[in-house]
Amino acid sequence: MTQETRLVKFLVYGCQMNFAEAERMAGQLREIGFESTEDAERADLVLMHTCCVRETAEGKAYGKIGEIKRLKREKPSLLFGVTGCMAQKESDALIRRAPHIDFVLGTGRLGEIRRVVEELLLDRVPHFVDVSEGGALPEKVTPARQGTVSAWVPIMYGCDNFCTYCIVPYVRGRERSRRPEDILAEMRDAAARGVREVTLLGQNVNSYGKDHKLADFVDLLREADKVEGIERVRFMTSHPKDLSERLVEAVRYGKHLCEHFHLPVQHGSDSILKVMNRNYTTEKYRELAQAIRREVPGASLTTDLIVGFPGETDADVEALLDFLREIRYDAAYTFLYSPRSGTPAAKMDGQVPDEVKHERLERLMALQNEISLEINERLSGTVQEVLVEGPSRTDETIWTGRTRTGKIVLWPHQGETAGELARVKITQPQTWVLKGERLG
Ligand code: SAH
Ligand code: SF4
Ligand code: F3S
């Protein structure tokens, strides 16, 4: 049977999980003849996979939804769907606000994308909304991956932690772990297609398997380490309350398990951590960081931080800055607290004014940049094993890849190919990247 080729343009916002899911939706759509395009003007279907973790993420999405209206006016047959976290949160309010949206699918309904698009193509029911919970992406569909060298592999969906600032547990539902054999089969398949690096994804990977009990996260990592052809296995995110010494040990002795821990602390003040409902203290976190440094020499440690949480005082901010000076992260992703309606923190007293938040964020970033640069400067003259990804975005002659610790390396291309492991001598370390030269 010959199928007409149609084009889909993906607009993906938010975290790596969203990118992984978009590739899985692309895989389902490929089965009914859709190929991906970068050019929205040529598309028959525009699919927007959204995020609502901060207000800015939603603002961006609404801006883009407005732009699509013009495309639809020029090409009335264009289908436009909104999926993911913001779709889950807003549901049919999205269509009331923007009637040019044809369909809305929540985070649990992404496995329906193929059926919904088929139906809309056939008889164009005016609108379709489904945000019911609990569904899963089909296991038998091969993701249409963007990258060739690295792959995102979700191991679990949802989150049970209910940090008081965070909307994720409300829009993604309870934790559901994929079966270990499905994850490992996907890794083997990816390896056969040339993938060399896999990042295992979950909101809290350390609680993997607590539902099905077929394997826990360390069991899974040990199996992932053995998948033929996969040179590097990464994972994120680890929650400090659940990260075990057993995991640290697994990374230490693992062959392909990368020496990088992304361990979001969120804050450095115990009283703020408590109202955030993070379930650990700075003392407990400090012990974990020390265990990582002791057991896995050279490991990198990165984090997420939120400033301007309700009730945050100047003294809390000083405690946070001191904590950063003490832990010395390789990198930190810093966010301004954004109230999300429906979460406990949004209703707390002591909301911090915007200008105070911004001023605190600047101090935080200035300190962290200093620390990141100092840490990277110590790598000057060292030789790093880099997984070659390809040309950098701005210059074809400068290629890029990452160290095992997850740092971006740039060097003048000397004939390397994507997917090979190269040795690069670091000559010019910077805050966010390491520049160097390829060794023969
Ligand atoms: N599950 C992961 C990541 C979740 S979202 C974890 O627990 O670390 C990614 C980051 O967004 C969080 O780590 C947090 O730093 C930030 N974040 C979540 N909700 C936020 C909010 N309401 N305002 C600002 N930042 C937020
Ligand atoms: Fe949000 Fe906390 Fe769950 Fe992370 S662990 S997704 S910050 S509720
Ligand atoms: Fe955003 Fe949903 Fe990820 S809210 S950060 S896309 S889990």
Short mmCIF file of C-alpha atoms and ligand atoms in Angstrom, two decimals:
data_model
loop_
_atom_site.label_atom_id
_atom_site.label_comp_id
_atom_site.label_asym_id
_atom_site.label_seq_id
_atom_site.Cartn_x
_atom_site.Cartn_y
_atom_site.Cartn_z
CA MET A 1 0.00 0.00 0.00
CA THR A 2 1.46 3.35 -0.91
CA GLN A 3 0.97 6.13 1.51
CA GLU A 4 0.93 9.80 0.86
CA THR A 5 3.84 11.52 2.63
CA ARG A 6 2.80 14.24 4.97
CA LEU A 7 4.96 16.61 6.98
CA VAL A 8 4.89 17.31 10.70
CA LYS A 9 6.61 20.19 12.41
CA PHE A 10 7.39 19.61 16.11
CA LEU A 11 7.69 22.50 18.54
CA VAL A 12 9.13 21.09 21.74
CA TYR A 13 9.50 22.97 25.02
CA GLY A 14 10.60 21.95 28.51
CA CYS A 15 12.81 19.16 29.78
CA GLN A 16 14.59 16.21 28.15
CA MET A 17 11.59 14.05 28.92
CA ASN A 18 9.59 16.17 26.51
CA PHE A 19 12.19 15.75 23.78
CA ALA A 20 12.18 12.00 24.36
CA GLU A 21 8.39 11.90 24.13
CA ALA A 22 8.31 14.02 21.00
CA GLU A 23 10.59 11.47 19.30
CA ARG A 24 8.17 8.75 20.36
CA MET A 25 5.21 10.66 18.95
CA ALA A 26 7.19 11.19 15.75
CA GLY A 27 7.72 7.41 15.64
CA GLN A 28 3.97 6.79 15.86
CA LEU A 29 3.23 9.38 13.19
CA ARG A 30 5.86 7.91 10.90
CA GLU A 31 3.73 4.75 10.80
CA ILE A 32 0.99 6.72 9.06
CA GLY A 33 3.31 8.44 6.61
CA PHE A 34 4.42 11.56 8.45
CA GLU A 35 7.98 12.81 8.10
CA SER A 36 9.43 15.59 10.24
CA THR A 37 10.21 18.98 8.80
CA GLU A 38 11.95 22.01 10.28
CA ASP A 39 9.76 24.32 8.22
CA ALA A 40 6.35 25.04 9.76
CA GLU A 41 5.22 26.73 6.51
CA ARG A 42 5.40 23.38 4.69
CA ALA A 43 3.84 21.31 7.45
CA ASP A 44 0.48 19.49 7.30
CA LEU A 45 0.55 19.07 11.06
CA VAL A 46 2.10 21.29 13.73
CA LEU A 47 2.54 19.58 17.06
CA MET A 48 3.45 21.59 20.09
CA HIS A 49 4.73 19.57 23.06
CA THR A 50 4.55 21.90 26.03
CA CYS A 51 5.92 22.65 29.51
CA CYS A 52 4.34 24.49 32.44
CA VAL A 53 7.04 24.24 35.10
CA ARG A 54 7.44 28.03 35.17
CA GLU A 55 5.25 30.86 33.99
CA THR A 56 7.83 31.81 31.35
CA ALA A 57 7.44 28.39 29.73
CA GLU A 58 3.70 28.90 29.37
CA GLY A 59 4.17 32.45 28.13
CA LYS A 60 6.46 31.21 25.35
CA ALA A 61 3.94 28.56 24.35
CA TYR A 62 1.06 31.03 24.20
CA GLY A 63 3.17 33.36 22.02
CA LYS A 64 3.83 30.52 19.59
CA ILE A 65 0.19 29.40 19.60
CA GLY A 66 -0.66 32.91 18.41
CA GLU A 67 1.81 32.64 15.54
CA ILE A 68 0.31 29.39 14.30
CA LYS A 69 -2.98 31.19 13.75
CA ARG A 70 -1.50 32.98 10.76
CA LEU A 71 -0.23 29.70 9.27
CA LYS A 72 -3.67 28.21 9.58
CA ARG A 73 -5.27 31.17 7.88
CA GLU A 74 -2.96 30.65 4.90
CA LYS A 75 -3.43 26.88 4.87
CA PRO A 76 -6.80 25.91 6.36
CA SER A 77 -6.07 22.18 6.04
CA LEU A 78 -3.22 22.51 8.56
CA LEU A 79 -3.77 20.48 11.73
CA PHE A 80 -2.56 21.95 14.99
CA GLY A 81 -2.23 19.93 18.18
CA VAL A 82 -1.04 20.85 21.67
CA THR A 83 0.28 18.06 23.89
CA GLY A 84 2.13 17.54 27.16
CA CYS A 85 2.27 19.25 30.53
CA MET A 86 0.58 22.54 29.70
CA ALA A 87 -2.06 20.71 27.69
CA GLN A 88 -2.72 18.59 30.77
CA LYS A 89 -2.97 21.66 32.99
CA GLU A 90 -5.09 23.84 30.71
CA SER A 91 -7.15 21.18 28.95
CA ASP A 92 -10.09 22.63 26.95
CA ALA A 93 -9.37 26.14 28.26
CA LEU A 94 -6.64 26.13 25.60
CA ILE A 95 -9.18 25.76 22.82
CA ARG A 96 -11.49 28.34 24.33
CA ARG A 97 -8.60 30.77 24.31
CA ALA A 98 -7.25 29.68 20.91
CA PRO A 99 -9.96 28.03 18.79
CA HIS A 100 -7.48 27.35 15.96
CA ILE A 101 -6.12 24.46 18.07
CA ASP A 102 -7.56 21.22 16.65
CA PHE A 103 -6.66 18.86 19.44
CA VAL A 104 -5.28 18.70 22.97
CA LEU A 105 -3.69 15.55 24.38
CA GLY A 106 -2.53 15.33 28.00
CA THR A 107 0.64 13.70 29.28
CA GLY A 108 -1.04 10.30 29.66
CA ARG A 109 -2.57 10.30 26.18
CA LEU A 110 0.49 10.64 23.93
CA GLY A 111 0.03 7.04 22.84
CA GLU A 112 -3.20 8.16 21.12
CA ILE A 113 -1.52 10.62 18.78
CA ARG A 114 -1.65 8.37 15.74
CA ARG A 115 -5.32 7.50 16.14
CA VAL A 116 -6.35 11.10 16.84
CA VAL A 117 -4.49 12.47 13.83
CA GLU A 118 -5.92 9.74 11.60
CA GLU A 119 -9.45 10.56 12.73
CA LEU A 120 -8.98 14.27 12.30
CA LEU A 121 -7.58 13.73 8.81
CA LEU A 122 -10.58 11.61 7.87
CA ASP A 123 -13.48 13.72 8.92
CA ARG A 124 -12.16 16.71 10.78
CA VAL A 125 -14.29 16.67 13.89
CA PRO A 126 -13.91 20.25 14.99
CA HIS A 127 -11.97 19.69 18.20
CA PHE A 128 -10.64 16.82 20.23
CA VAL A 129 -9.55 17.00 23.87
CA ASP A 130 -8.34 14.14 26.04
CA VAL A 131 -6.43 14.71 29.26
CA SER A 132 -7.50 11.58 31.10
CA GLU A 133 -4.76 10.02 33.18
CA GLY A 134 -2.79 6.84 33.35
CA GLY A 135 -2.05 5.95 29.71
CA ALA A 136 1.38 5.01 28.43
CA LEU A 137 3.38 5.40 25.26
CA PRO A 138 3.33 2.20 23.19
CA GLU A 139 6.45 0.09 23.72
CA LYS A 140 6.49 -1.36 20.23
CA VAL A 141 7.02 1.92 18.39
CA THR A 142 10.56 2.93 17.44
CA PRO A 143 11.22 6.57 18.29
CA ALA A 144 12.12 8.80 15.35
CA ARG A 145 15.26 10.16 16.99
CA GLN A 146 16.75 13.57 16.35
CA GLY A 147 20.31 12.70 17.30
CA THR A 148 22.31 9.83 15.90
CA VAL A 149 24.98 9.48 18.58
CA SER A 150 23.01 10.08 21.77
CA ALA A 151 19.55 8.90 22.76
CA TRP A 152 17.15 9.89 25.53
CA VAL A 153 15.46 6.87 27.06
CA PRO A 154 12.66 7.43 29.59
CA ILE A 155 12.67 4.77 32.30
CA MET A 156 9.74 6.12 34.28
CA TYR A 157 6.98 8.66 33.97
CA GLY A 158 5.39 10.85 36.64
CA CYS A 159 6.51 11.94 40.08
CA ASP A 160 5.35 11.16 43.63
CA ASN A 161 7.38 13.74 45.50
CA PHE A 162 5.19 16.83 45.61
CA CYS A 163 7.84 19.43 46.28
CA THR A 164 5.66 22.36 47.32
CA TYR A 165 6.71 24.65 44.43
CA CYS A 166 6.37 22.08 41.66
CA ILE A 167 3.53 21.37 39.27
CA VAL A 168 5.04 18.25 37.71
CA PRO A 169 3.29 15.68 39.98
CA TYR A 170 -0.07 17.30 39.15
CA VAL A 171 0.41 17.27 35.39
CA ARG A 172 2.30 13.99 35.05
CA GLY A 173 0.55 11.85 37.63
CA ARG A 174 2.00 9.09 39.81
CA GLU A 175 5.28 7.31 39.11
CA ARG A 176 5.09 4.54 36.53
CA SER A 177 8.24 2.58 35.69
CA ARG A 178 8.81 0.96 32.33
CA ARG A 179 9.71 -2.71 32.41
CA PRO A 180 13.46 -3.35 32.47
CA GLU A 181 13.30 -5.63 29.42
CA ASP A 182 11.58 -2.92 27.37
CA ILE A 183 14.24 -0.36 28.33
CA LEU A 184 17.10 -2.74 27.58
CA ALA A 185 15.52 -3.81 24.28
CA GLU A 186 15.24 -0.16 23.31
CA MET A 187 18.91 0.38 24.19
CA ARG A 188 19.98 -2.61 22.07
CA ASP A 189 17.90 -1.39 19.18
CA ALA A 190 19.38 2.10 19.50
CA ALA A 191 22.90 0.65 19.57
CA ALA A 192 22.15 -1.28 16.37
CA ARG A 193 21.19 2.02 14.76
CA GLY A 194 24.50 3.63 15.71
CA VAL A 195 23.67 5.25 19.03
CA ARG A 196 26.67 5.28 21.38
CA GLU A 197 25.33 7.13 24.40
CA VAL A 198 22.10 6.72 26.31
CA THR A 199 20.65 9.00 28.98
CA LEU A 200 18.10 7.28 31.20
CA LEU A 201 15.39 9.75 32.16
CA GLY A 202 12.98 10.09 35.05
CA GLN A 203 11.89 12.79 37.50
CA ASN A 204 13.52 10.75 40.26
CA VAL A 205 15.40 7.82 38.75
CA ASN A 206 16.32 6.48 42.18
CA SER A 207 12.77 5.38 42.81
CA TYR A 208 12.69 3.40 39.55
CA GLY A 209 10.98 0.04 39.94
CA LYS A 210 9.28 0.75 43.26
CA ASP A 211 5.98 0.03 41.52
CA HIS A 212 6.64 -3.14 39.50
CA LYS A 213 9.53 -4.44 41.64
CA LEU A 214 11.08 -6.19 38.63
CA ALA A 215 14.36 -4.35 39.16
CA ASP A 216 15.51 -1.29 41.08
CA PHE A 217 17.55 1.52 39.55
CA VAL A 218 20.93 0.04 40.40
CA ASP A 219 19.91 -3.33 38.91
CA LEU A 220 18.81 -1.52 35.76
CA LEU A 221 22.04 0.48 35.53
CA ARG A 222 24.15 -2.65 35.84
CA GLU A 223 22.24 -4.25 32.97
CA ALA A 224 22.42 -1.05 30.92
CA ASP A 225 26.18 -1.07 31.42
CA LYS A 226 26.36 -4.40 29.57
CA VAL A 227 24.49 -3.39 26.42
CA GLU A 228 26.84 -4.04 23.54
CA GLY A 229 27.77 -0.94 21.54
CA ILE A 230 26.65 1.60 24.12
CA GLU A 231 29.81 3.37 25.23
CA ARG A 232 28.22 5.70 27.74
CA VAL A 233 25.26 5.51 30.05
CA ARG A 234 24.01 8.66 31.79
CA PHE A 235 21.02 9.20 34.02
CA MET A 236 18.96 12.03 35.42
CA THR A 237 17.48 13.22 37.70
CA SER A 238 18.58 11.91 41.08
CA HIS A 239 16.70 13.05 44.15
CA PRO A 240 19.01 13.52 47.15
CA LYS A 241 16.53 11.87 49.49
CA ASP A 242 16.74 8.60 47.52
CA LEU A 243 20.26 8.50 46.09
CA SER A 244 21.95 5.48 47.65
CA GLU A 245 25.58 4.63 48.34
CA ARG A 246 24.88 1.52 46.28
CA LEU A 247 24.29 3.75 43.26
CA VAL A 248 27.51 5.66 43.88
CA GLU A 249 29.33 2.34 44.05
CA ALA A 250 27.70 1.12 40.84
CA VAL A 251 28.97 4.20 39.02
CA ARG A 252 32.40 3.73 40.51
CA TYR A 253 32.73 0.17 39.22
CA GLY A 254 30.62 0.51 36.09
CA LYS A 255 32.47 0.44 32.79
CA HIS A 256 30.19 2.68 30.76
CA LEU A 257 28.40 4.49 33.58
CA CYS A 258 29.45 8.12 33.33
CA GLU A 259 30.98 9.95 36.30
CA HIS A 260 28.38 12.68 36.47
CA PHE A 261 25.74 13.21 39.12
CA HIS A 262 22.99 15.73 38.51
CA LEU A 263 21.73 16.07 42.06
CA PRO A 264 19.42 19.08 42.43
CA VAL A 265 19.69 20.59 45.89
CA GLN A 266 17.21 23.45 45.15
CA HIS A 267 18.39 25.48 48.16
CA GLY A 268 21.14 25.73 50.78
CA SER A 269 18.99 26.75 53.73
CA ASP A 270 17.49 24.00 55.89
CA SER A 271 14.36 25.95 56.72
CA ILE A 272 13.63 26.55 53.02
CA LEU A 273 14.33 22.90 52.16
CA LYS A 274 11.81 21.93 54.79
CA VAL A 275 9.00 24.09 53.43
CA MET A 276 9.90 22.93 49.94
CA ASN A 277 9.13 19.40 51.19
CA ARG A 278 12.42 18.09 49.88
CA ASN A 279 12.87 15.61 52.73
CA TYR A 280 16.61 16.06 53.29
CA THR A 281 18.83 18.51 55.15
CA THR A 282 21.96 20.26 53.97
CA GLU A 283 23.86 17.91 56.29
CA LYS A 284 22.47 14.81 54.57
CA TYR A 285 23.22 16.36 51.16
CA ARG A 286 26.75 17.22 52.22
CA GLU A 287 27.35 13.57 53.17
CA LEU A 288 26.12 12.44 49.78
CA ALA A 289 28.35 14.90 47.96
CA GLN A 290 31.31 13.73 50.04
CA ALA A 291 30.53 10.08 49.29
CA ILE A 292 30.42 10.86 45.56
CA ARG A 293 33.72 12.72 45.68
CA ARG A 294 35.39 10.03 47.77
CA GLU A 295 34.11 7.02 45.81
CA VAL A 296 34.17 8.39 42.28
CA PRO A 297 37.26 10.57 41.88
CA GLY A 298 36.90 13.17 39.15
CA ALA A 299 33.10 12.89 39.08
CA SER A 300 31.24 16.04 38.19
CA LEU A 301 28.39 17.28 40.32
CA THR A 302 25.70 19.58 38.96
CA THR A 303 22.53 20.95 40.48
CA ASP A 304 19.32 22.95 40.12
CA LEU A 305 18.62 25.95 42.36
CA ILE A 306 15.53 28.04 43.00
CA VAL A 307 15.78 31.59 44.37
CA GLY A 308 12.94 33.66 45.69
CA PHE A 309 10.92 30.85 47.26
CA PRO A 310 8.22 32.33 49.57
CA GLY A 311 9.67 33.45 52.91
CA GLU A 312 13.28 33.41 51.66
CA THR A 313 15.29 35.90 53.73
CA ASP A 314 18.66 37.53 53.13
CA ALA A 315 20.08 35.07 55.66
CA ASP A 316 18.70 32.14 53.62
CA VAL A 317 20.39 33.55 50.54
CA GLU A 318 23.70 33.84 52.43
CA ALA A 319 23.28 30.21 53.52
CA LEU A 320 22.75 29.22 49.89
CA LEU A 321 25.82 31.12 48.70
CA ASP A 322 27.89 29.52 51.47
CA PHE A 323 26.60 26.11 50.46
CA LEU A 324 27.68 26.72 46.87
CA ARG A 325 31.14 27.77 48.05
CA GLU A 326 31.35 24.61 50.08
CA ILE A 327 30.01 22.03 47.61
CA ARG A 328 31.61 23.63 44.54
CA TYR A 329 29.33 22.40 41.76
CA ASP A 330 30.67 22.01 38.26
CA ALA A 331 27.53 23.76 37.04
CA ALA A 332 24.18 24.90 38.40
CA TYR A 333 20.92 25.62 36.62
CA THR A 334 19.39 28.55 38.47
CA PHE A 335 15.70 29.45 38.38
CA LEU A 336 13.57 32.27 39.71
CA TYR A 337 10.77 30.86 41.80
CA SER A 338 7.58 30.95 39.73
CA PRO A 339 4.27 30.49 41.57
CA ARG A 340 2.20 27.70 39.97
CA SER A 341 -1.46 27.72 40.82
CA GLY A 342 -2.60 24.57 42.57
CA THR A 343 0.75 24.04 44.33
CA PRO A 344 1.06 24.74 48.09
CA ALA A 345 3.87 27.29 47.71
CA ALA A 346 1.76 29.55 45.49
CA LYS A 347 -0.48 30.23 48.47
CA MET A 348 2.28 30.71 51.05
CA ASP A 349 2.89 34.03 52.77
CA GLY A 350 6.03 35.99 52.07
CA GLN A 351 6.08 35.91 48.26
CA VAL A 352 9.33 37.62 47.27
CA PRO A 353 9.08 40.72 45.02
CA ASP A 354 10.42 40.27 41.49
CA GLU A 355 13.25 42.77 41.76
CA VAL A 356 14.54 41.08 44.92
CA LYS A 357 14.38 37.69 43.17
CA HIS A 358 16.34 39.04 40.23
CA GLU A 359 18.99 40.63 42.41
CA ARG A 360 19.45 37.35 44.31
CA LEU A 361 19.64 35.37 41.09
CA GLU A 362 22.41 37.63 39.77
CA ARG A 363 24.51 37.12 42.90
CA LEU A 364 23.99 33.39 42.69
CA MET A 365 24.96 33.20 39.04
CA ALA A 366 28.02 35.41 39.50
CA LEU A 367 29.31 33.16 42.29
CA GLN A 368 28.54 29.94 40.43
CA ASN A 369 30.20 31.16 37.25
CA GLU A 370 33.34 31.92 39.22
CA ILE A 371 33.34 28.43 40.73
CA SER A 372 32.62 26.69 37.40
CA LEU A 373 35.50 28.55 35.78
CA GLU A 374 37.91 27.68 38.61
CA ILE A 375 36.97 24.01 38.39
CA ASN A 376 37.33 23.96 34.61
CA GLU A 377 40.64 25.81 34.72
CA ARG A 378 42.11 22.90 36.63
CA LEU A 379 41.44 20.75 33.57
CA SER A 380 43.84 22.84 31.50
CA GLY A 381 46.49 20.57 29.99
CA THR A 382 44.57 17.36 30.75
CA VAL A 383 43.57 14.91 28.03
CA GLN A 384 39.84 14.10 27.97
CA GLU A 385 37.99 11.25 26.29
CA VAL A 386 35.33 12.92 24.19
CA LEU A 387 32.38 11.31 22.45
CA VAL A 388 32.31 13.13 19.11
CA GLU A 389 28.89 14.58 18.27
CA GLY A 390 29.50 16.73 15.17
CA PRO A 391 30.05 20.33 14.04
CA SER A 392 29.21 23.08 16.52
CA ARG A 393 26.18 25.21 15.82
CA THR A 394 28.05 28.35 14.82
CA ASP A 395 31.15 27.07 13.01
CA GLU A 396 31.40 24.00 10.74
CA THR A 397 35.15 23.70 11.33
CA ILE A 398 34.78 23.56 15.12
CA TRP A 399 33.47 20.22 16.35
CA THR A 400 31.83 19.39 19.63
CA GLY A 401 31.39 16.49 22.01
CA ARG A 402 31.29 15.75 25.71
CA THR A 403 33.61 14.37 28.34
CA ARG A 404 32.43 11.44 30.44
CA THR A 405 31.66 14.00 33.14
CA GLY A 406 29.23 15.74 30.76
CA LYS A 407 31.30 18.84 29.94
CA ILE A 408 31.07 20.28 26.45
CA VAL A 409 34.36 20.25 24.52
CA LEU A 410 35.14 22.22 21.33
CA TRP A 411 38.11 21.65 19.00
CA PRO A 412 39.14 22.33 15.38
CA HIS A 413 37.90 19.40 13.28
CA GLN A 414 40.57 17.01 12.04
CA GLY A 415 38.54 14.37 10.26
CA GLU A 416 36.80 12.80 13.27
CA THR A 417 33.42 11.23 12.67
CA ALA A 418 30.33 11.44 14.87
CA GLY A 419 30.14 8.62 17.38
CA GLU A 420 33.88 7.99 17.73
CA LEU A 421 35.75 8.47 21.00
CA ALA A 422 38.49 11.07 20.56
CA ARG A 423 41.26 12.26 22.86
CA VAL A 424 41.24 16.01 23.22
CA LYS A 425 43.83 18.05 25.11
CA ILE A 426 42.21 20.94 26.94
CA THR A 427 43.96 24.21 26.20
CA GLN A 428 41.38 26.92 26.92
CA PRO A 429 38.90 26.07 29.63
CA GLN A 430 35.94 28.43 30.00
CA THR A 431 32.93 28.66 32.31
CA TRP A 432 30.57 26.56 30.16
CA VAL A 433 32.86 24.87 27.64
CA LEU A 434 36.35 23.41 27.35
CA LYS A 435 38.31 24.31 24.22
CA GLY A 436 41.13 22.07 23.09
CA GLU A 437 43.02 20.21 20.40
CA ARG A 438 42.51 16.69 19.12
CA LEU A 439 45.42 14.34 19.84
CA GLY A 440 46.32 11.71 17.22
N1 SAH B 1 12.46 16.06 38.89
C1 SAH B 1 13.55 16.88 38.72
C2 SAH B 1 13.33 18.11 37.83
C3 SAH B 1 12.02 18.75 37.79
S1 SAH B 1 11.80 20.27 36.97
C4 SAH B 1 14.03 17.24 40.09
O1 SAH B 1 13.39 16.99 41.07
O2 SAH B 1 15.10 17.77 40.20
C5 SAH B 1 13.39 20.96 36.81
C6 SAH B 1 13.72 22.04 37.77
O3 SAH B 1 12.81 23.12 37.65
C7 SAH B 1 13.64 21.67 39.23
O4 SAH B 1 14.77 20.98 39.65
C8 SAH B 1 13.50 22.99 39.90
O5 SAH B 1 14.77 23.55 40.19
C9 SAH B 1 12.83 23.85 38.84
N2 SAH B 1 11.45 24.21 39.21
C10 SAH B 1 10.42 23.38 39.43
N3 SAH B 1 9.31 24.08 39.76
C11 SAH B 1 9.66 25.39 39.76
C12 SAH B 1 8.98 26.62 40.04
N4 SAH B 1 7.71 26.63 40.40
N5 SAH B 1 9.66 27.78 39.93
C13 SAH B 1 10.97 27.77 39.57
N6 SAH B 1 11.66 26.66 39.31
C14 SAH B 1 11.02 25.47 39.40
FE1 SF4 B 2 9.01 18.43 40.90
FE2 SF4 B 2 10.10 17.61 43.16
FE3 SF4 B 2 9.02 15.83 41.50
FE4 SF4 B 2 11.26 17.04 40.83
S1 SF4 B 2 11.00 15.65 42.57
S2 SF4 B 2 9.49 16.75 39.53
S3 SF4 B 2 11.03 19.07 41.69
S4 SF4 B 2 7.95 17.42 42.61
FE1 F3S B 3 8.11 21.02 31.97
FE2 F3S B 3 6.62 18.90 32.13
FE3 F3S B 3 9.25 18.66 31.94
S1 F3S B 3 6.29 20.78 33.21
S2 F3S B 3 9.98 20.48 32.95
S3 F3S B 3 7.91 19.49 30.41
S4 F3S B 3 7.90 17.41 33.15
#
